[in-house]
Amino acid sequence: MRCTIETHELTKKFALQKGFTDFFLHPLAKDEITAVEEVNIKIEKGELFGILGPNGAGKTTLIKMLCTLISPTEGTAYVNGYDIAKDSGKVRESIGFITADERSFYWRLTGRQNLKFFASLHNFYSYDAEKRVDELLSLIGLENRADDRFLSYSAGMKQRMAIARGLLNDPAVVFMDEPTKALDPGAAQNLREFIRERIVKEQRKTVFLSTHHLGEAEQLCDRIVIIDQGKIKVIGTIGELKSDLHKPNPTLGDVFVHHTGKEFKEEMAEHPQSGRRRMVHGMHGGRMRGMRF
Amino acid sequence: MICKKAFSFIRRDLVLATSYKFEFFLRLFFIFFSILTFYFVAKLVGGVGMAHLEPYGGDYFSFVLIGIAFSGYLMTALRSFSESIRGEQMMGTLEAMLVTPTSASAIITLSSLWNFIFTSFRVLMYLLIGILLGVDMSNANIIGAMAILILTIICFGSIGIISASFIMTLKKGDPINMFFMGTSELFGGVLFPITVLPEWLQTISHILPITYSLSGMRHALLQGYSLHALAPEIIALLVFSVVLVPSSLLAFRYAVNKAKVDGSLVQY
Ligand SMILES: Nc1ncnc2c1ncn2[C@@H]1O[C@H](COP(=O)(O)OP(=O)(O)O)[C@@H](O)[C@H]1O
Ligand SMILES: [Mg+2]
């Protein structure tokens, strides 16, 4: 039995536009950038797997290759047992893709109209589509605003819509590319709890999530891979990675420095510690329904 | 199933179009103006071009009404596919659509349905206003006209999809669009019969689908030609369709694959 996600030497090189002078000075030089280099990973069913790396590390490129939106230059990958190159249609049937890109909706349609449209692309129509959309709207707690235009939503609501859209086809695997990127710390925290509790624990989905937050990776993921400049530096559970350092009270930041030789620069400083307390509270307090993020 | 999907695209675009209410009604309103312009031009021209107009019933206003109305389909095809694909590429919705099991060919084809429906509505308005202004379509062969209409939409739509593929690949400067935009008015028989052109220029007319669409449409609507008499136009349009439909779908598939290699399905 194959793993849910499996890659073999997966590589992506982008051709860069040559500048006019370069063209004459180095006519034979190949201008390309290796965004993802010989990546090998295996992810089991039901895992919440994180890919951690700074901006430009290659996270989006890797996720989009697995979603069949970017074709690999070399290597192969299987998602749900289907080859992403040869069986891309089957791959798309069984995955959900969630970005932080809030533009990717029709802003002049309502939330419900948007979801129903995308449902039809997953071959859900009329009653089936309505039922599915209603379920998802209640899952993300947006029933009351479903008939307002998308443009009137807050960043958090737009992100929740993106999640609902990614779950329309009840996919076995959900890819999330920096899902908390556009959110303020509080909303980001709520979203993390939602992913952990509702999507992984309740709905038993395999989640492949990218982040450039140490705290997020630490708090959320079963296993992580650290990626830098397109290359995998290390894979393992947070515990393993830390204990491998043989150092008292290691942080994930230390792990990152150890494997990449660089400090991890966080864009938005956050407090994973307080976040963690809130999450524990949330898990016991059962305030998952009607969640706001 | 494809019908339900089509309906879903139409509903999306209808809501988007009517969300700009003012523009929506303004566009309808100006149809009257453009028709009236040609009504008065026809008055001025009178029977001057009689010899050339004879094969189409002899009346310039009727001739130009059909030309303006149905050439609208070509303009729609050339604009709407590339605009919608470019817009969705910029918005990120193209990527969101392409990550579903719906094929790229279905997405591009359905993405312009609403525009064709709107154009058909406009054409109908043209014809109705034309009739009110005295154009005689009492003998029209409706079935023949429908056959020509369907083939016209298929041909023009394919040209539009090829054009959209160029736009997606080259980002700008699409030769297909320029060629058809540039040649159709002069050579396609929109405003005057092609027989007015010197003979050697008429050869260009004969390689353009619009020439056959308009001439077939005029014969069917104004003179009520039988299907048999419409055969030359129908066969020509069929031949164009057989070549253009597969070419357009291949071109679009190529454009999508290239965008997947370049990572340019979504653009900032
Ligand atoms: N379409 C593209 N064309 C050229 N280079 C690209 C393209 N997409 C990404 N890159 C480059 O590939 C590298 C990895 O990008 P990306 O996968 O977006 O990183 P991340 O998501 O980790 O921030 C970056 O250096 C980026 O500039
Ligand atoms: Mg990214």
XYZ file of C-alpha atoms and ligand atoms in Angstrom:
589
model
C 0.000 0.000 0.000
C 1.354 3.384 -0.960
C 1.456 6.305 1.408
C -1.185 8.987 0.955
C 1.435 11.347 -0.401
C 4.720 10.140 -1.752
C 7.339 12.016 -3.765
C 10.453 10.730 -5.478
C 13.208 13.194 -6.314
C 10.569 15.784 -7.105
C 12.206 18.803 -8.727
C 10.986 22.052 -10.227
C 13.122 24.465 -12.186
C 11.623 27.693 -13.460
C 13.044 29.358 -16.533
C 13.763 32.981 -15.832
C 13.140 35.725 -18.335
C 16.502 36.748 -19.721
C 17.308 40.408 -19.609
C 18.327 42.010 -22.875
C 21.985 42.541 -21.871
C 22.323 39.061 -20.386
C 21.152 37.669 -23.633
C 24.137 39.177 -25.446
C 26.711 38.763 -22.687
C 25.915 35.139 -21.857
C 23.909 33.781 -24.756
C 24.383 30.176 -23.718
C 23.889 30.526 -20.003
C 20.674 28.854 -18.879
C 18.778 31.202 -16.666
C 16.765 29.075 -14.367
C 15.967 28.869 -10.747
C 15.556 25.620 -8.870
C 12.546 26.190 -6.679
C 12.240 22.606 -5.442
C 15.145 20.169 -5.553
C 14.951 16.385 -5.342
C 12.346 16.218 -2.647
C 11.516 12.813 -1.164
C 8.732 12.637 1.366
C 6.166 10.108 2.520
C 3.043 11.072 4.369
C 0.648 8.633 5.987
C -3.102 8.802 6.058
C -4.521 11.066 8.739
C -1.271 12.915 9.369
C -1.086 16.648 9.847
C 2.157 17.231 8.041
C 3.842 20.616 7.995
C 6.340 22.094 5.635
C 8.278 24.862 7.300
C 10.527 27.287 5.510
C 11.198 30.977 5.010
C 9.701 32.954 2.138
C 10.940 31.712 -1.206
C 11.905 28.292 0.164
C 9.734 26.491 -2.374
C 6.693 25.631 -0.272
C 4.074 26.941 -2.684
C 5.802 25.353 -5.654
C 5.887 21.955 -3.929
C 2.220 22.150 -2.932
C 1.121 23.268 -6.375
C 3.026 20.419 -8.004
C 1.160 17.975 -5.772
C -2.103 19.696 -6.721
C -1.259 19.385 -10.449
C -1.175 23.167 -10.907
C 2.551 23.228 -11.682
C 4.233 20.452 -13.638
C 7.438 19.022 -12.189
C 10.670 19.268 -14.149
C 11.899 15.936 -12.847
C 10.839 13.255 -10.436
C 7.468 11.727 -9.664
C 4.837 11.958 -6.987
C 1.736 10.078 -5.965
C -1.244 11.510 -4.172
C -3.828 9.012 -2.944
C -2.027 6.465 -5.081
C -2.414 8.454 -8.307
C 0.515 9.707 -10.328
C 0.328 13.512 -10.428
C 1.535 13.598 -14.026
C -0.283 10.646 -15.588
C -3.447 10.612 -13.514
C -3.899 14.274 -12.750
C -7.681 14.114 -13.120
C -7.925 11.436 -10.428
C -5.606 13.427 -8.197
C -7.835 16.481 -8.507
C -10.916 14.458 -7.621
C -9.404 13.461 -4.321
C -7.760 16.636 -3.064
C -8.689 20.034 -1.750
C -6.435 23.045 -2.211
C -6.646 26.020 0.117
C -4.559 29.142 -0.377
C -4.194 32.325 1.558
C -4.932 34.147 -1.666
C -8.160 35.935 -0.946
C -8.555 37.108 -4.507
C -9.379 33.698 -5.862
C -13.148 34.161 -5.462
C -15.727 36.186 -7.362
C -16.007 39.268 -5.218
C -19.335 40.352 -6.642
C -20.997 37.043 -5.930
C -22.182 36.066 -2.483
C -20.373 33.465 -0.443
C -23.074 30.929 -1.194
C -23.058 31.662 -4.927
C -19.300 31.228 -4.973
C -19.446 27.888 -3.214
C -22.273 26.629 -5.409
C -20.343 27.548 -8.508
C -17.238 25.695 -7.376
C -19.421 22.787 -6.250
C -20.628 22.424 -9.828
C -16.999 22.113 -10.954
C -16.791 19.152 -8.580
C -19.930 17.778 -10.213
C -22.288 18.590 -7.376
C -25.505 20.104 -8.651
C -28.869 21.375 -7.422
C -29.953 19.606 -4.238
C -26.620 17.841 -3.635
C -24.755 21.091 -4.072
C -27.095 23.001 -1.784
C -26.828 20.380 0.903
C -23.054 20.261 0.703
C -22.745 24.054 0.702
C -25.042 24.346 3.720
C -23.011 21.759 5.618
C -19.805 23.600 4.902
C -21.252 27.001 5.722
C -22.251 25.705 9.108
C -18.872 24.025 9.552
C -17.124 27.361 9.049
C -19.815 29.243 10.961
C -20.763 31.537 8.110
C -24.451 30.663 7.636
C -25.561 34.151 8.613
C -23.376 35.955 6.146
C -23.643 33.441 3.297
C -25.878 35.668 1.218
C -23.701 38.754 1.474
C -21.261 39.530 -1.249
C -17.781 38.121 -0.895
C -16.300 41.611 -1.030
C -18.012 42.510 2.236
C -16.230 39.749 4.176
C -13.341 40.238 6.585
C -9.982 38.560 5.938
C -10.893 35.817 8.372
C -14.217 35.151 6.677
C -12.573 35.044 3.263
C -10.106 32.515 4.582
C -12.936 30.420 5.990
C -14.613 30.505 2.589
C -11.394 29.221 1.058
C -11.460 26.352 3.526
C -15.069 25.545 2.731
C -14.234 25.525 -0.957
C -11.297 23.204 -0.365
C -13.600 20.735 1.384
C -16.432 20.779 -1.189
C -15.560 17.402 -2.670
C -14.915 15.852 0.759
C -11.290 15.222 -0.234
C -9.059 12.667 1.420
C -6.110 15.044 1.336
C -6.208 18.768 1.981
C -3.358 21.035 0.937
C -3.119 24.340 2.748
C -0.624 26.924 1.593
C 0.104 29.269 4.503
C -3.543 29.323 5.585
C -2.988 31.829 8.393
C -0.876 34.238 6.356
C -3.457 36.990 5.964
C -4.910 36.710 9.460
C -4.237 38.599 12.668
C -2.773 36.521 15.518
C -6.086 35.832 17.236
C -7.826 34.731 14.070
C -4.787 32.682 13.085
C -4.937 30.894 16.405
C -8.610 30.079 15.997
C -7.956 28.752 12.534
C -5.210 26.463 13.839
C -7.580 24.999 16.385
C -10.164 24.550 13.703
C -7.743 22.697 11.436
C -6.572 20.421 14.227
C -9.965 19.682 15.772
C -12.426 19.783 12.935
C -10.478 18.840 9.864
C -7.949 16.356 11.177
C -9.553 14.863 14.299
C -13.211 14.982 13.337
C -13.102 14.597 9.566
C -9.975 12.416 9.571
C -8.359 14.133 6.642
C -4.707 14.070 5.752
C -3.498 17.652 5.870
C -0.391 18.960 4.156
C 0.203 22.468 5.385
C 2.897 25.016 4.672
C 3.923 27.720 7.060
C 6.680 30.176 7.702
C 5.836 30.321 11.407
C 7.873 28.270 13.825
C 5.112 28.537 16.393
C 2.457 27.363 13.992
C 4.462 24.349 12.911
C 5.232 23.456 16.487
C 1.719 23.821 17.743
C -0.084 22.175 14.854
C 1.918 19.523 13.103
C 2.529 15.854 13.835
C 5.597 15.836 11.657
C 7.387 18.557 9.820
C 9.892 18.956 7.083
C 12.226 21.929 7.106
C 12.847 23.237 3.638
C 15.278 25.943 2.589
C 16.180 27.046 -0.917
C 14.187 24.192 -2.365
C 16.019 21.482 -0.456
C 14.788 19.364 2.390
C 16.980 19.832 5.434
C 15.359 17.436 7.854
C 12.129 15.511 8.467
C 10.683 14.272 11.718
C 8.332 14.877 14.606
C 8.974 18.048 16.546
C 10.081 15.923 19.517
C 12.580 13.938 17.456
C 14.019 17.011 15.834
C 14.513 18.686 19.191
C 15.980 15.706 21.008
C 18.423 15.128 18.160
C 20.062 18.415 19.092
C 21.319 17.030 22.444
C 20.920 20.356 24.120
C 18.838 21.483 27.080
C 15.469 23.089 26.278
C 15.881 23.232 22.518
C 13.427 25.335 20.509
C 12.279 24.755 16.972
C 14.312 27.850 16.121
C 17.424 26.022 17.327
C 16.486 23.078 15.132
C 16.195 25.393 12.174
C 19.585 27.018 12.825
C 21.179 23.637 13.303
C 19.992 22.290 9.955
C 20.166 25.359 7.755
C 22.954 27.337 9.372
C 20.674 30.385 9.413
C 18.529 32.200 11.909
C 14.832 31.789 11.183
C 13.389 35.217 10.490
C 9.760 35.411 11.504
C 7.762 37.989 9.639
C 5.189 38.608 12.304
C 6.312 37.934 15.817
C 3.740 35.804 17.560
C 3.464 34.123 20.890
C 3.189 30.409 20.378
C 3.212 29.899 24.121
C 0.007 31.794 24.784
C -1.441 30.267 21.658
C -0.812 26.861 23.001
C -2.554 27.523 26.257
C -5.567 28.780 24.406
C -5.643 25.731 22.269
C -5.642 23.385 25.234
C -8.416 25.438 26.708
C -10.314 25.273 23.456
C -10.040 21.531 23.253
C -11.541 21.026 26.656
C -13.954 23.895 26.550
C -15.701 22.543 23.461
C -16.088 25.986 21.926
C -15.347 24.753 18.480
C -18.817 25.327 17.121
C -19.550 28.812 15.974
C -15.846 29.427 15.812
C -14.678 32.792 14.598
C -11.372 33.252 12.881
C -24.476 16.835 -16.452
C -22.685 19.138 -18.851
C -25.957 21.072 -19.112
C -26.070 21.583 -15.383
C -22.473 22.698 -15.430
C -23.241 25.064 -18.290
C -26.152 26.454 -16.347
C -23.904 27.039 -13.382
C -21.467 29.097 -15.501
C -24.346 31.064 -17.006
C -25.769 31.826 -13.583
C -22.372 32.986 -12.356
C -21.890 35.323 -15.306
C -25.443 36.580 -15.282
C -25.103 37.601 -11.641
C -21.725 39.197 -12.361
C -23.089 41.056 -15.388
C -26.189 42.352 -13.649
C -24.138 43.401 -10.646
C -23.042 46.228 -12.917
C -26.667 47.212 -13.497
C -26.042 50.560 -15.048
C -23.681 49.250 -17.699
C -26.015 46.364 -18.402
C -28.909 48.633 -19.363
C -26.741 51.195 -21.054
C -25.443 48.538 -23.401
C -28.975 47.574 -24.381
C -29.955 51.186 -24.886
C -27.181 51.959 -27.346
C -28.282 49.162 -29.626
C -31.068 51.472 -30.812
C -28.585 54.179 -31.684
C -26.382 52.016 -33.819
C -29.345 50.628 -35.735
C -30.757 54.091 -36.368
C -27.403 55.229 -37.716
C -27.497 52.580 -40.396
C -31.149 53.261 -41.098
C -30.242 56.807 -42.119
C -27.110 55.761 -43.985
C -29.346 53.399 -45.970
C -31.699 56.273 -46.734
C -28.798 58.253 -48.115
C -27.387 55.382 -50.140
C -30.786 54.440 -51.527
C -30.576 52.221 -54.578
C -27.030 53.187 -55.585
C -25.505 49.753 -55.096
C -28.476 47.884 -56.504
C -26.486 45.601 -58.771
C -24.335 44.354 -55.880
C -27.237 44.079 -53.450
C -29.466 42.124 -55.830
C -28.316 38.668 -54.617
C -29.424 39.628 -51.104
C -32.816 41.077 -51.958
C -31.717 44.522 -53.029
C -32.255 46.603 -49.885
C -29.187 48.142 -48.207
C -30.707 48.555 -44.738
C -31.716 44.882 -44.588
C -28.270 43.922 -45.823
C -26.351 45.949 -43.286
C -28.699 45.042 -40.409
C -27.848 41.363 -40.772
C -24.160 42.201 -41.207
C -23.938 44.300 -38.054
C -26.097 41.981 -35.982
C -24.330 38.722 -36.743
C -20.790 40.046 -36.929
C -21.402 40.772 -33.235
C -20.798 37.066 -32.622
C -17.281 37.339 -34.006
C -16.503 40.359 -31.850
C -17.915 38.563 -28.811
C -15.845 35.481 -29.538
C -12.646 37.425 -30.032
C -13.088 39.428 -26.849
C -14.865 37.227 -24.395
C -12.720 34.092 -24.210
C -9.455 35.936 -23.862
C -10.849 38.539 -21.483
C -12.396 35.957 -19.236
C -9.317 33.732 -19.157
C -6.987 36.666 -18.582
C -9.252 38.046 -15.868
C -9.492 34.715 -14.089
C -5.732 34.287 -14.354
C -5.194 37.625 -12.628
C -7.856 36.976 -9.981
C -6.636 33.502 -9.148
C -10.002 31.932 -9.923
C -8.510 30.119 -12.925
C -6.300 28.124 -10.615
C -9.210 27.461 -8.286
C -11.181 26.080 -11.246
C -8.311 24.020 -12.632
C -7.767 22.217 -9.331
C -11.201 20.597 -9.743
C -11.971 17.555 -11.915
C -13.621 19.761 -14.575
C -11.410 19.753 -17.661
C -9.685 22.823 -19.000
C -11.581 22.483 -22.303
C -14.916 22.525 -20.516
C -13.871 25.528 -18.459
C -12.829 27.628 -21.440
C -15.844 26.627 -23.510
C -18.374 27.315 -20.787
C -16.710 30.518 -19.667
C -18.142 32.458 -22.611
C -21.608 30.950 -22.810
C -23.248 33.873 -21.116
C -21.609 36.318 -23.508
C -22.987 34.371 -26.448
C -26.429 34.345 -24.907
C -26.247 38.081 -24.330
C -25.083 38.576 -27.911
C -27.981 36.445 -29.163
C -30.360 38.601 -27.209
C -28.819 41.665 -28.805
C -29.089 40.117 -32.254
C -32.736 39.423 -31.615
C -33.249 43.060 -30.666
C -31.524 44.134 -33.862
C -33.806 41.946 -35.904
C -36.958 43.106 -34.113
C -36.077 46.758 -34.469
C -35.143 46.089 -38.087
C -38.560 44.571 -38.717
C -40.238 47.580 -37.110
C -38.220 49.809 -39.438
C -39.484 47.914 -42.467
C -37.107 45.001 -43.062
C -39.049 42.137 -44.615
C -38.313 38.714 -43.116
C -41.692 37.166 -43.791
C -40.157 34.436 -45.984
C -37.349 33.583 -43.593
C -36.167 29.978 -43.463
C -35.832 29.717 -39.700
C -34.365 26.219 -39.685
C -31.738 27.205 -42.232
C -30.930 30.327 -40.226
C -30.583 28.276 -37.037
C -28.223 25.827 -38.736
C -26.062 28.671 -39.932
C -26.217 30.349 -36.535
C -25.018 27.236 -34.718
C -22.170 26.684 -37.154
C -21.268 30.366 -36.909
C -21.050 30.219 -33.130
C -18.950 27.059 -33.301
C -16.511 28.605 -35.811
C -16.224 31.974 -34.128
C -16.035 30.391 -30.679
C -13.124 28.230 -31.811
C -11.333 31.268 -33.188
C -11.926 32.973 -29.840
C -10.452 30.015 -27.946
C -7.368 29.986 -30.187
C -6.997 33.687 -29.554
C -7.332 33.146 -25.783
C -4.619 30.472 -25.979
C -2.275 32.964 -27.610
C -3.061 35.568 -24.978
C -2.409 33.075 -22.206
C 0.898 32.015 -23.708
C 2.203 35.343 -25.000
C 0.456 37.540 -22.403
C -0.161 40.210 -25.039
C -0.103 40.893 -28.757
C -2.282 38.140 -30.069
C -1.984 37.735 -33.865
C -5.258 35.800 -34.252
C -7.274 38.572 -32.733
C -5.517 41.198 -34.835
C -6.006 39.216 -38.027
C -9.723 38.669 -37.604
C -10.445 42.099 -36.143
C -8.473 43.723 -38.927
C -9.840 41.775 -41.861
C -13.440 40.944 -41.071
C -15.026 44.345 -41.590
C -13.246 44.958 -44.860
C -13.351 41.472 -46.370
C -16.176 39.716 -44.547
C -19.115 41.443 -46.200
C -20.345 43.180 -43.055
C -21.154 46.629 -44.453
C -21.074 45.956 -48.194
C -21.247 42.877 -50.445
C -17.825 41.418 -51.179
C -18.491 41.697 -54.909
C -17.720 45.411 -54.528
C -14.087 44.436 -53.854
C -11.664 43.880 -56.744
C -11.660 40.230 -57.654
C -8.173 39.454 -56.317
C -9.131 40.861 -52.908
C -12.219 38.693 -52.806
C -9.961 35.634 -52.396
C -9.283 36.860 -48.848
C -13.020 36.959 -48.239
C -13.271 33.334 -49.215
C -10.931 32.154 -46.466
C -12.924 33.921 -43.726
C -15.780 32.028 -42.042
C -17.651 35.281 -41.468
C -18.160 35.689 -45.217
C -20.150 32.446 -45.356
C -21.999 33.142 -42.114
C -23.257 36.513 -43.242
C -24.122 35.533 -46.754
C -25.902 32.383 -45.553
C -27.761 34.323 -42.907
C -28.936 36.924 -45.402
C -30.095 34.288 -47.837
C -31.943 32.426 -45.093
C -33.543 35.376 -43.342
C -34.192 37.850 -46.150
C -34.818 35.593 -49.093
C -35.900 32.376 -47.434
C -33.483 30.126 -49.328
C -34.120 26.426 -48.808
C -31.585 24.253 -46.960
C -30.589 22.927 -50.344
C -29.880 26.408 -51.655
C -27.955 27.215 -48.478
C -25.729 24.147 -48.919
C -22.594 26.009 -50.156
C -22.510 28.174 -47.035
C -23.430 25.337 -44.677
C -20.763 23.063 -46.150
C -18.116 25.790 -45.975
C -18.948 26.465 -42.322
C -18.905 22.735 -41.569
C -15.423 22.445 -43.060
C -14.230 25.398 -40.973
C -15.742 23.798 -37.849
C -14.083 20.447 -38.445
C -10.709 22.183 -38.623
C -11.210 24.858 -35.989
C -12.833 22.947 -33.108
C -10.027 20.419 -32.547
C -7.354 23.045 -33.241
C -8.818 25.357 -30.648
C -9.039 22.698 -27.950
C -5.479 21.562 -28.679
C -4.246 25.150 -28.599
C -5.906 25.743 -25.257
C -4.595 22.514 -23.801
C -1.121 23.538 -24.935
C -1.539 26.968 -23.337
C -2.617 25.459 -20.010
C 0.246 22.966 -20.019
C 2.706 25.720 -20.790
C 1.305 27.794 -17.945
C 1.771 24.805 -15.644
C 5.420 24.565 -16.693
C 5.996 28.312 -16.252
C 3.986 28.470 -13.055
C 1.841 31.210 -14.554
C -1.698 29.907 -14.035
C -1.965 32.672 -11.506
C -0.339 36.049 -12.080
C 0.269 38.976 -9.857
N 6.422 31.101 -11.774
C 7.672 31.298 -11.327
N 8.651 31.679 -12.185
C 9.901 31.857 -11.736
N 10.295 31.681 -10.465
C 9.367 31.316 -9.559
C 8.014 31.092 -9.944
N 7.315 30.726 -8.844
C 8.207 30.723 -7.818
N 9.429 31.071 -8.241
C 10.649 31.127 -7.419
O 10.835 29.872 -6.809
C 11.252 30.026 -5.469
C 10.275 29.329 -4.541
O 9.054 30.049 -4.537
P 7.787 29.608 -3.702
O 7.500 28.184 -3.981
O 6.707 30.574 -3.995
O 8.301 29.783 -2.194
P 7.473 29.889 -0.849
O 6.077 29.498 -1.113
O 8.188 28.950 0.075
O 7.592 31.288 -0.377
C 11.368 31.518 -5.209
O 12.711 31.880 -5.377
C 10.515 32.124 -6.280
O 11.021 33.378 -6.649
Mg 4.352 30.593 -0.813
